[in-house]
Tab-separated table of C-alpha atoms in Angstrom:
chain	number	residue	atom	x	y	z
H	1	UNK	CA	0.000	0.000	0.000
H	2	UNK	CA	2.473	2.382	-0.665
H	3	UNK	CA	0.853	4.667	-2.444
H	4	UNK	CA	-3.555	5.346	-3.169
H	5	UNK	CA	-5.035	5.283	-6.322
H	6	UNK	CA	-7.259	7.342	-6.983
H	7	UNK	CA	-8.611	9.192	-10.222
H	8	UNK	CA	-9.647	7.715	-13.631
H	9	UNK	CA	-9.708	3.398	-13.204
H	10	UNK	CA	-11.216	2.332	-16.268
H	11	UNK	CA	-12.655	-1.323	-16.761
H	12	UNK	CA	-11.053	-3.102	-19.236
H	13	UNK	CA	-13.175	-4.683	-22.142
H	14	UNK	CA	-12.409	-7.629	-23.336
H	15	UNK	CA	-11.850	-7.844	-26.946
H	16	UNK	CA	-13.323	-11.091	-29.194
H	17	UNK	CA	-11.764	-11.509	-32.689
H	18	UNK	CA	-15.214	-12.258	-35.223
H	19	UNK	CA	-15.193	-15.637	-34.399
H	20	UNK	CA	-15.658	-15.157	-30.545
H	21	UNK	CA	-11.889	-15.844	-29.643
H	22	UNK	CA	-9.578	-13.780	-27.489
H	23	UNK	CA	-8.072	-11.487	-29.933
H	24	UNK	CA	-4.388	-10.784	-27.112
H	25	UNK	CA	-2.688	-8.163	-29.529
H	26	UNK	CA	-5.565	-6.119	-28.926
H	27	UNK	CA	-5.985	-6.473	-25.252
H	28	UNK	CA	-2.219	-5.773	-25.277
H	29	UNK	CA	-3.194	-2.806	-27.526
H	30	UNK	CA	-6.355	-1.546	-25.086
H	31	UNK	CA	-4.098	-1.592	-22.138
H	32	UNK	CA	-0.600	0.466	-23.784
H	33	UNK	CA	-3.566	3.148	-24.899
H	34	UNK	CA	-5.121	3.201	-21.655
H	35	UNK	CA	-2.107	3.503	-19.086
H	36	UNK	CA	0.069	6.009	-21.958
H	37	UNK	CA	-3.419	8.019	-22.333
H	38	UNK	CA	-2.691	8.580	-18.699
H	39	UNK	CA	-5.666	6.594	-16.304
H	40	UNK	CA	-4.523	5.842	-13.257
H	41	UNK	CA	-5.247	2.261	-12.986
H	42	UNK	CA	-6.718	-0.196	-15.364
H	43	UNK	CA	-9.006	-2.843	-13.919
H	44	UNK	CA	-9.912	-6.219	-15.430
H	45	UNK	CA	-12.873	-8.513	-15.080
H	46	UNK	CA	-15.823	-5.672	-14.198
H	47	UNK	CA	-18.823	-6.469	-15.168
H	48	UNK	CA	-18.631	-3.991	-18.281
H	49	UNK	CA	-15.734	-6.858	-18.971
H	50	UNK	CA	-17.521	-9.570	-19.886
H	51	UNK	CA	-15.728	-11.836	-16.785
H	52	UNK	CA	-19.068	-14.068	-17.095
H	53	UNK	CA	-18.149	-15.135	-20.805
H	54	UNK	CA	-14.561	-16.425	-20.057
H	55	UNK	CA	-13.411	-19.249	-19.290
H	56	UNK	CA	-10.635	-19.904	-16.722
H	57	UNK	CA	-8.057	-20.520	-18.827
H	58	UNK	CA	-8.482	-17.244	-20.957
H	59	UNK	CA	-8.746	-14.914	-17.261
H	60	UNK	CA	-5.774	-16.327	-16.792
H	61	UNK	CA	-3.900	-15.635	-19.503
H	62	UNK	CA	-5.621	-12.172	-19.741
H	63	UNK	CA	-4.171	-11.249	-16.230
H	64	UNK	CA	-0.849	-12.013	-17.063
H	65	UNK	CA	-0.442	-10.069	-19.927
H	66	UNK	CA	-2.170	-7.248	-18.677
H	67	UNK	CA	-0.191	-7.109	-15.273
H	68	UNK	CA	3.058	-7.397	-17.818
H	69	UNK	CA	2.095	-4.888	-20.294
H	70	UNK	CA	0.692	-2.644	-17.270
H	71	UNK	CA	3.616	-2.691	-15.001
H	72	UNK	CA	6.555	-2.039	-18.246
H	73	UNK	CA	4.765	1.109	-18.964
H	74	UNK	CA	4.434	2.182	-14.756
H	75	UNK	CA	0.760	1.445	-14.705
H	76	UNK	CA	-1.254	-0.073	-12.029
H	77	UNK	CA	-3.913	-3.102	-12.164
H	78	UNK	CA	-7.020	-3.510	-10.350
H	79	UNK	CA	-8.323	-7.378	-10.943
H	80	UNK	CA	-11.854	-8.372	-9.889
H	81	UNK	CA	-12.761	-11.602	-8.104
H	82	UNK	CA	-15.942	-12.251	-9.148
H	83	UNK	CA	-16.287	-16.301	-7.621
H	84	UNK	CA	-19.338	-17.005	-6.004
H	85	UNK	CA	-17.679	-19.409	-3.406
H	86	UNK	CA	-15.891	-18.155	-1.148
H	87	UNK	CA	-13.162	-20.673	-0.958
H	88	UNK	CA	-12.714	-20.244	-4.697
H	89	UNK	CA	-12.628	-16.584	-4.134
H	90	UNK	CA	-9.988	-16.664	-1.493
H	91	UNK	CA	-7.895	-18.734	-3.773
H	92	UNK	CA	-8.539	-16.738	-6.979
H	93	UNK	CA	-7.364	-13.640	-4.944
H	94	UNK	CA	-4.180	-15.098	-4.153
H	95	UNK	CA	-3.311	-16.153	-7.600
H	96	UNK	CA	-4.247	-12.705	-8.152
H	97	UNK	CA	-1.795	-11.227	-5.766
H	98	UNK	CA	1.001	-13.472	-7.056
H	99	UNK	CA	0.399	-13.118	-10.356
H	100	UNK	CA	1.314	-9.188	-9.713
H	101	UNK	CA	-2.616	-7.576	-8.892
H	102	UNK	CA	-1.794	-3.850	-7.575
H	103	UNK	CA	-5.241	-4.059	-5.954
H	104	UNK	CA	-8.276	-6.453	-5.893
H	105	UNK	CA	-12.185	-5.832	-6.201
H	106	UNK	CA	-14.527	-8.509	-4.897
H	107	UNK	CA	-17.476	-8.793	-6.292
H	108	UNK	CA	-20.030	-10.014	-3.479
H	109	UNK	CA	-21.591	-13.343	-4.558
H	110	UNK	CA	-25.030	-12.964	-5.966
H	111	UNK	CA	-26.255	-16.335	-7.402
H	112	UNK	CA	-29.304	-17.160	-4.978
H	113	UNK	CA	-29.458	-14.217	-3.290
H	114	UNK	CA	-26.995	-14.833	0.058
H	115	UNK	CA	-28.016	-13.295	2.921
H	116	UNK	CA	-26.254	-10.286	4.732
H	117	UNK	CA	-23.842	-11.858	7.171
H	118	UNK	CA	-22.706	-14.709	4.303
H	119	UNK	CA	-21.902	-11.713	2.494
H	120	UNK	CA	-19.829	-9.988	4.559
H	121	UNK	CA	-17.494	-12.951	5.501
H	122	UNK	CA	-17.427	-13.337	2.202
H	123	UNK	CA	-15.819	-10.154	1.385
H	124	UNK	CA	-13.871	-10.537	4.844
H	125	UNK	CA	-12.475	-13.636	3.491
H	126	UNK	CA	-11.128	-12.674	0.418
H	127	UNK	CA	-10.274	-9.227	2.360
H	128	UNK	CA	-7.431	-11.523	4.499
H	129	UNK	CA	-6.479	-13.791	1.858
H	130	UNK	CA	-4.153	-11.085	0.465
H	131	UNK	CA	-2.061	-8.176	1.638
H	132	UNK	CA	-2.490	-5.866	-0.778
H	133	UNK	CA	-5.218	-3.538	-1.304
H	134	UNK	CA	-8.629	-4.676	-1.708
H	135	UNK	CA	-11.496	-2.917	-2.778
H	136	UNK	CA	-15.259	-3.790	-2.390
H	137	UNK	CA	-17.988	-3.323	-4.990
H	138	UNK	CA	-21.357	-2.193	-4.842
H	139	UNK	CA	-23.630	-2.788	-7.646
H	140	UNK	CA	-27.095	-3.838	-6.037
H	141	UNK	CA	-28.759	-3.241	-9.873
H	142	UNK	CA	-26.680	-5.673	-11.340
H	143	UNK	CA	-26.553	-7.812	-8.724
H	144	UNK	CA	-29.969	-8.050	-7.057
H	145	UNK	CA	-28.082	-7.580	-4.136
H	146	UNK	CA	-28.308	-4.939	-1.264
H	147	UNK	CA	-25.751	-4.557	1.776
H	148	UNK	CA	-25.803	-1.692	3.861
H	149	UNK	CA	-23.289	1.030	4.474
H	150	UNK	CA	-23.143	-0.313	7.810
H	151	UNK	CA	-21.285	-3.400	6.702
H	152	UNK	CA	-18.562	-1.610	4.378
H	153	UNK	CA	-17.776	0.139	7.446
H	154	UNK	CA	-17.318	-2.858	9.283
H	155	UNK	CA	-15.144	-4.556	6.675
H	156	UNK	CA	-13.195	-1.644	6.775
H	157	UNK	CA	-11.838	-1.775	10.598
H	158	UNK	CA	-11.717	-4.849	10.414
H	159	UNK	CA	-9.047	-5.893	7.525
H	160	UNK	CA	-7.124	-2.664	6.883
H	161	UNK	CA	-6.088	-3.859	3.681
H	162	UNK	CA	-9.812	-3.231	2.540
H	163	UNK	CA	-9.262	0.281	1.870
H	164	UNK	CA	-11.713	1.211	-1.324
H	165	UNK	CA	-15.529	1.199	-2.557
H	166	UNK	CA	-16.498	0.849	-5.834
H	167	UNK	CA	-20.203	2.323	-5.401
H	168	UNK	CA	-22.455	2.258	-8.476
H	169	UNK	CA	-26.616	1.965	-6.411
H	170	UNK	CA	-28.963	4.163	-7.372
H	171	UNK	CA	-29.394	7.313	-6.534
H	172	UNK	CA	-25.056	6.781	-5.433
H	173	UNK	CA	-24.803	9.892	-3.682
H	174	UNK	CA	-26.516	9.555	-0.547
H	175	UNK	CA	-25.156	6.458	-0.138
H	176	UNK	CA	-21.383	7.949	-0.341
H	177	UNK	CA	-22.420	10.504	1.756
H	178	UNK	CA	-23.459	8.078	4.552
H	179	UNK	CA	-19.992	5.848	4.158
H	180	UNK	CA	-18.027	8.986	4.647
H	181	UNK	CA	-20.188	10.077	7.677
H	182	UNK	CA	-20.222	6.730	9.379
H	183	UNK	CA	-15.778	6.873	8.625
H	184	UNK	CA	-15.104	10.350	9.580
H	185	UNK	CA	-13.990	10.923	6.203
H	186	UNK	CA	-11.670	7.742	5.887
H	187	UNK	CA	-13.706	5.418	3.047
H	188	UNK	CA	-11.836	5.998	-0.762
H	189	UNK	CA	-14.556	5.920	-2.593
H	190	UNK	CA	-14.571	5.106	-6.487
H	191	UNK	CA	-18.214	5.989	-8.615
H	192	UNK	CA	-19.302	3.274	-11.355
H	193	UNK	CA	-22.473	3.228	-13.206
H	194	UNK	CA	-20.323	4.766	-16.039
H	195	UNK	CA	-19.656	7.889	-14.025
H	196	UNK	CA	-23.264	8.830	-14.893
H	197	UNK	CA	-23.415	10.932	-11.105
H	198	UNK	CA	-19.157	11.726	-11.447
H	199	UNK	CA	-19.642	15.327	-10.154
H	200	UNK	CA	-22.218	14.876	-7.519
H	201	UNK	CA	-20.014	11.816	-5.878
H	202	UNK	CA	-16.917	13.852	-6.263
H	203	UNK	CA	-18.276	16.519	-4.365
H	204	UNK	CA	-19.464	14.352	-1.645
H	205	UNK	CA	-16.038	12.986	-1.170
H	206	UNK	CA	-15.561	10.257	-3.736
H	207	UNK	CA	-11.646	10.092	-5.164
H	208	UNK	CA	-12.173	8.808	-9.027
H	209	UNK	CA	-14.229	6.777	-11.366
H	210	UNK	CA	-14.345	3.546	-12.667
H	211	UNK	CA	-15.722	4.111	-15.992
H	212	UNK	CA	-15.862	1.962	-19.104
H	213	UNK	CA	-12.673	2.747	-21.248
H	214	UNK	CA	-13.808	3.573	-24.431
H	215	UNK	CA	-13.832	7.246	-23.545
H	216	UNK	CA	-10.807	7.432	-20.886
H	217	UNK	CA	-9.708	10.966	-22.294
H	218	UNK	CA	-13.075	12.382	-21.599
H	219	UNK	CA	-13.015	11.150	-17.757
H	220	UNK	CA	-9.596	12.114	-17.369
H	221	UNK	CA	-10.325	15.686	-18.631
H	222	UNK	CA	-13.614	15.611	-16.352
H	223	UNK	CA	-11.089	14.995	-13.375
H	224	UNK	CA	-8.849	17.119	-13.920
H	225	UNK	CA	-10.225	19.984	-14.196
H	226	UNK	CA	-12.676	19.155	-11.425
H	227	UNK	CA	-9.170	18.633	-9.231
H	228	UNK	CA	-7.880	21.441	-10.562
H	229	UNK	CA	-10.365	23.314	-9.037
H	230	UNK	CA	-12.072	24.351	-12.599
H	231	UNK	CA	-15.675	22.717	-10.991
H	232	UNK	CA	-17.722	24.587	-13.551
H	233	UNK	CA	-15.437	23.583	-16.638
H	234	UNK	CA	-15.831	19.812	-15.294
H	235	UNK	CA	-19.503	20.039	-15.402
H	236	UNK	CA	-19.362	21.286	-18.885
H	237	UNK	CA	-17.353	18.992	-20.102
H	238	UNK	CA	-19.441	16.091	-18.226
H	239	UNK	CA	-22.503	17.475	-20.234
H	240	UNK	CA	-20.780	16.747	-23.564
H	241	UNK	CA	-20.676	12.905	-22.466
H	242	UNK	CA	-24.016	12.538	-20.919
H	243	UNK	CA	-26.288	12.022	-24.191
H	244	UNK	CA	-23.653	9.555	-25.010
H	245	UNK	CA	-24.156	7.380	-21.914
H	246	UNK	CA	-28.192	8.268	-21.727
H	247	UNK	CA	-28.441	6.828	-25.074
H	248	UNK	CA	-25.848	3.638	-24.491
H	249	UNK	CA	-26.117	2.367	-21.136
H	250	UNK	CA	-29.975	1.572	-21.129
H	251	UNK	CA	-28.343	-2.210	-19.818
H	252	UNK	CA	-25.679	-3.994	-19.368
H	253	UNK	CA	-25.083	-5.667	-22.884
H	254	UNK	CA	-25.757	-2.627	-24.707
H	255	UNK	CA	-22.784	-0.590	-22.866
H	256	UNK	CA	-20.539	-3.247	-23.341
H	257	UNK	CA	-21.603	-3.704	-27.398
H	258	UNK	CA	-21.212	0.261	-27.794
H	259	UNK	CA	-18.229	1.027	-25.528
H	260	UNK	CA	-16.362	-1.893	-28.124
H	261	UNK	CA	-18.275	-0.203	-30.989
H	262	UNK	CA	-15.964	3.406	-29.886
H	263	UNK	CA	-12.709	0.902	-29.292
H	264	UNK	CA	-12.835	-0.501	-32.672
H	265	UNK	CA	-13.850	2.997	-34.679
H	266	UNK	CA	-11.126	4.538	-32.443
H	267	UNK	CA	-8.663	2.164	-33.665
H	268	UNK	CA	-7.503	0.543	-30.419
H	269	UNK	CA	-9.299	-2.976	-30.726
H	270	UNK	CA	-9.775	-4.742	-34.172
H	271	UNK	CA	-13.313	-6.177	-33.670
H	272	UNK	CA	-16.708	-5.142	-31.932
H	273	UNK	CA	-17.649	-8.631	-31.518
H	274	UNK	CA	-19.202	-9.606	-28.062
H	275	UNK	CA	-19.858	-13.414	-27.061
H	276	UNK	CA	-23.785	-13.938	-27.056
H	277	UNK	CA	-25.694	-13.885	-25.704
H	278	UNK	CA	-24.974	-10.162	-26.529
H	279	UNK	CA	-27.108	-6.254	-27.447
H	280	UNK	CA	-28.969	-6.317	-30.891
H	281	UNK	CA	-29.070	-2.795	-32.123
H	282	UNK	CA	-31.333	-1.935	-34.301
H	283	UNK	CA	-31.026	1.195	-37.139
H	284	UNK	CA	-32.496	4.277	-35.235
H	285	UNK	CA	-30.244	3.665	-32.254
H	286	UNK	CA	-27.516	3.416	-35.079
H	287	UNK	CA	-28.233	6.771	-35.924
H	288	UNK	CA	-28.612	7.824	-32.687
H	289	UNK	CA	-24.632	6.559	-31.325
H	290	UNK	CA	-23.136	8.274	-34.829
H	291	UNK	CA	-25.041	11.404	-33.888
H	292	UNK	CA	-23.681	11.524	-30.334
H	293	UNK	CA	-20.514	10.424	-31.387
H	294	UNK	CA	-19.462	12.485	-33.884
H	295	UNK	CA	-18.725	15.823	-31.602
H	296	UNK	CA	-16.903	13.767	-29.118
H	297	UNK	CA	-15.077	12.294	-31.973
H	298	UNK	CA	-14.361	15.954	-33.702
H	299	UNK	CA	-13.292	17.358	-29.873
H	300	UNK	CA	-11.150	14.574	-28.556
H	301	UNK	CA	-9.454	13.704	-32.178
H	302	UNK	CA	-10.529	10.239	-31.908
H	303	UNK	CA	-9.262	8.338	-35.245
H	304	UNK	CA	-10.525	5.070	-37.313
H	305	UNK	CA	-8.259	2.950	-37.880
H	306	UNK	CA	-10.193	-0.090	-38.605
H	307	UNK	CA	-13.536	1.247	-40.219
């Protein structure tokens, strides 16, 4: 733990070549854009990831090329352990910690609907398996899932490695406001939901975002003018991205199929293709992404490569 991260963490997506295979060269390609573009840690297997549509061979090979490529350019990776079990979790962490993790999220296990107190040993557990930082994620709409604040708080004087929150309920702002209350100020707190309520969580004390990573730059310019002090220019820029992820994150599938769609017109993966089942577009919401795309395109100089 020697130093926090905080800032930009993008999720990784995971790239398929068109015949629903791994395609490595542009993972490896994802990850050089991502840390040289400048985010402050990259983070593998969130749910924007498609974890659920890989098998255990490919996470593992997936890790260990982005830990390698990560760490030779001075970047940091956050891996998710998304196991259901906890004794499979608390093994999957430490293979995570060996293989070079510079922080783990767990996912709390959802399948079946565990109830409150299986849930927090289960995050205590995987908490104490390692020693380096862990952080714990919170995304009751994807999950089914509720825990209260009370419990984060808990897990957090009790393993001092378990240091962040990854908080993505909705509304997300109360609910940060309460975990910094009930800490005196102590919780580092990270906003998902594709940084939809950014602002609002940074002002109530949250330290970064964990956003998909199609459009790092525009996140990274978000934060840092909103560190910078330039609140007003933050919001503005914020605006710009908004009809963007109204329009693409209606569920889960269709974020993932768009955020690959920006990737691959952007140059940095080869293919769109996401394992089914998978988002069918349809032509008006076609239109719709090239509409909303094009000024973000025009103002962040976003080139095709590959279309």
């Amino acid at each position: 733990m020697d130093s926090i991260i905080k800032g930009i963490c993008p999720i990784i997506a995971t790239p398929f070549t068109e015949r629903g295979e791994i395609d490595y060269a542009s993972l490896e390609n994802l990850v050089v854009d991502l840390v040289n573009g400048g985010c402050h840690a990259v983070t593998l297997f969130g749910i924007a990831g498609e974890y659920y549509k890989l098998t255990d061979k490919e996470r593992e090979e997936m890790v260990n090329l982005t830990v390698a490529t990560a760490h030779r350019l001075g970047g940091k990776v956050i891996i998710s352990v998304t196991d259901h079990a906890t004794e499979v979790a608390v093994h999957r962490a430490a293979d995570f910690e060996k293989a070079g993790a510079d922080c783990l999220m767990i996912l709390p296990p959802f399948f079946l609907k565990p109830g409150a107190s299986y849930l927090y040993e289960h995050m205590k557990a995987v908490a104490q398996a390692v020693s380096i930082p862990v952080m714990a994620q919170y995304a009751p709409e994807q999950t089914g899932v509720t825990i209260a604040a009370e419990a984060f708080c808990r897990l957090e004087k009790e393993c001092p490695n378990a240091i962040y929150y990854k908080i993505e309920c909705k509304p997300a702002g109360p609910y940060v406001t309460r975990l910094m209350h009930l800490t005196n100020g102590r919780m580092k707190i990270f906003v998902g939901n594709a940084g939809f309520q950014m602002i609002e969580c940074m002002d109530r004390g949250a330290i970064g975002a964990m956003p998909g990573c199609s459009m790092y730059d525009v996140y990274l310019d978000i934060y840092k003018k909103y560190e910078k002090g330039e609140r007003s220019k933050a919001i503005e820029i914020h605006n710009k991205l908004l009809p963007m992820l109204n329009h693409i994150r209606q569920n889960v599938e269709q974020i993932i199929a768009f955020e690959k769609r920006i990737l691959k017109r952007r140059g940095i993966i080869a293919s769109d293709y996401c394992r089914r089942p998978s988002y069918n577009t349809d032509p008006y919401f076609d239109k719709l992404f090239d509409e909303f795309y094009e000024p973000l395109s025009r103002e962040y100089e976003w080139g095709i490569k590959y279309e």
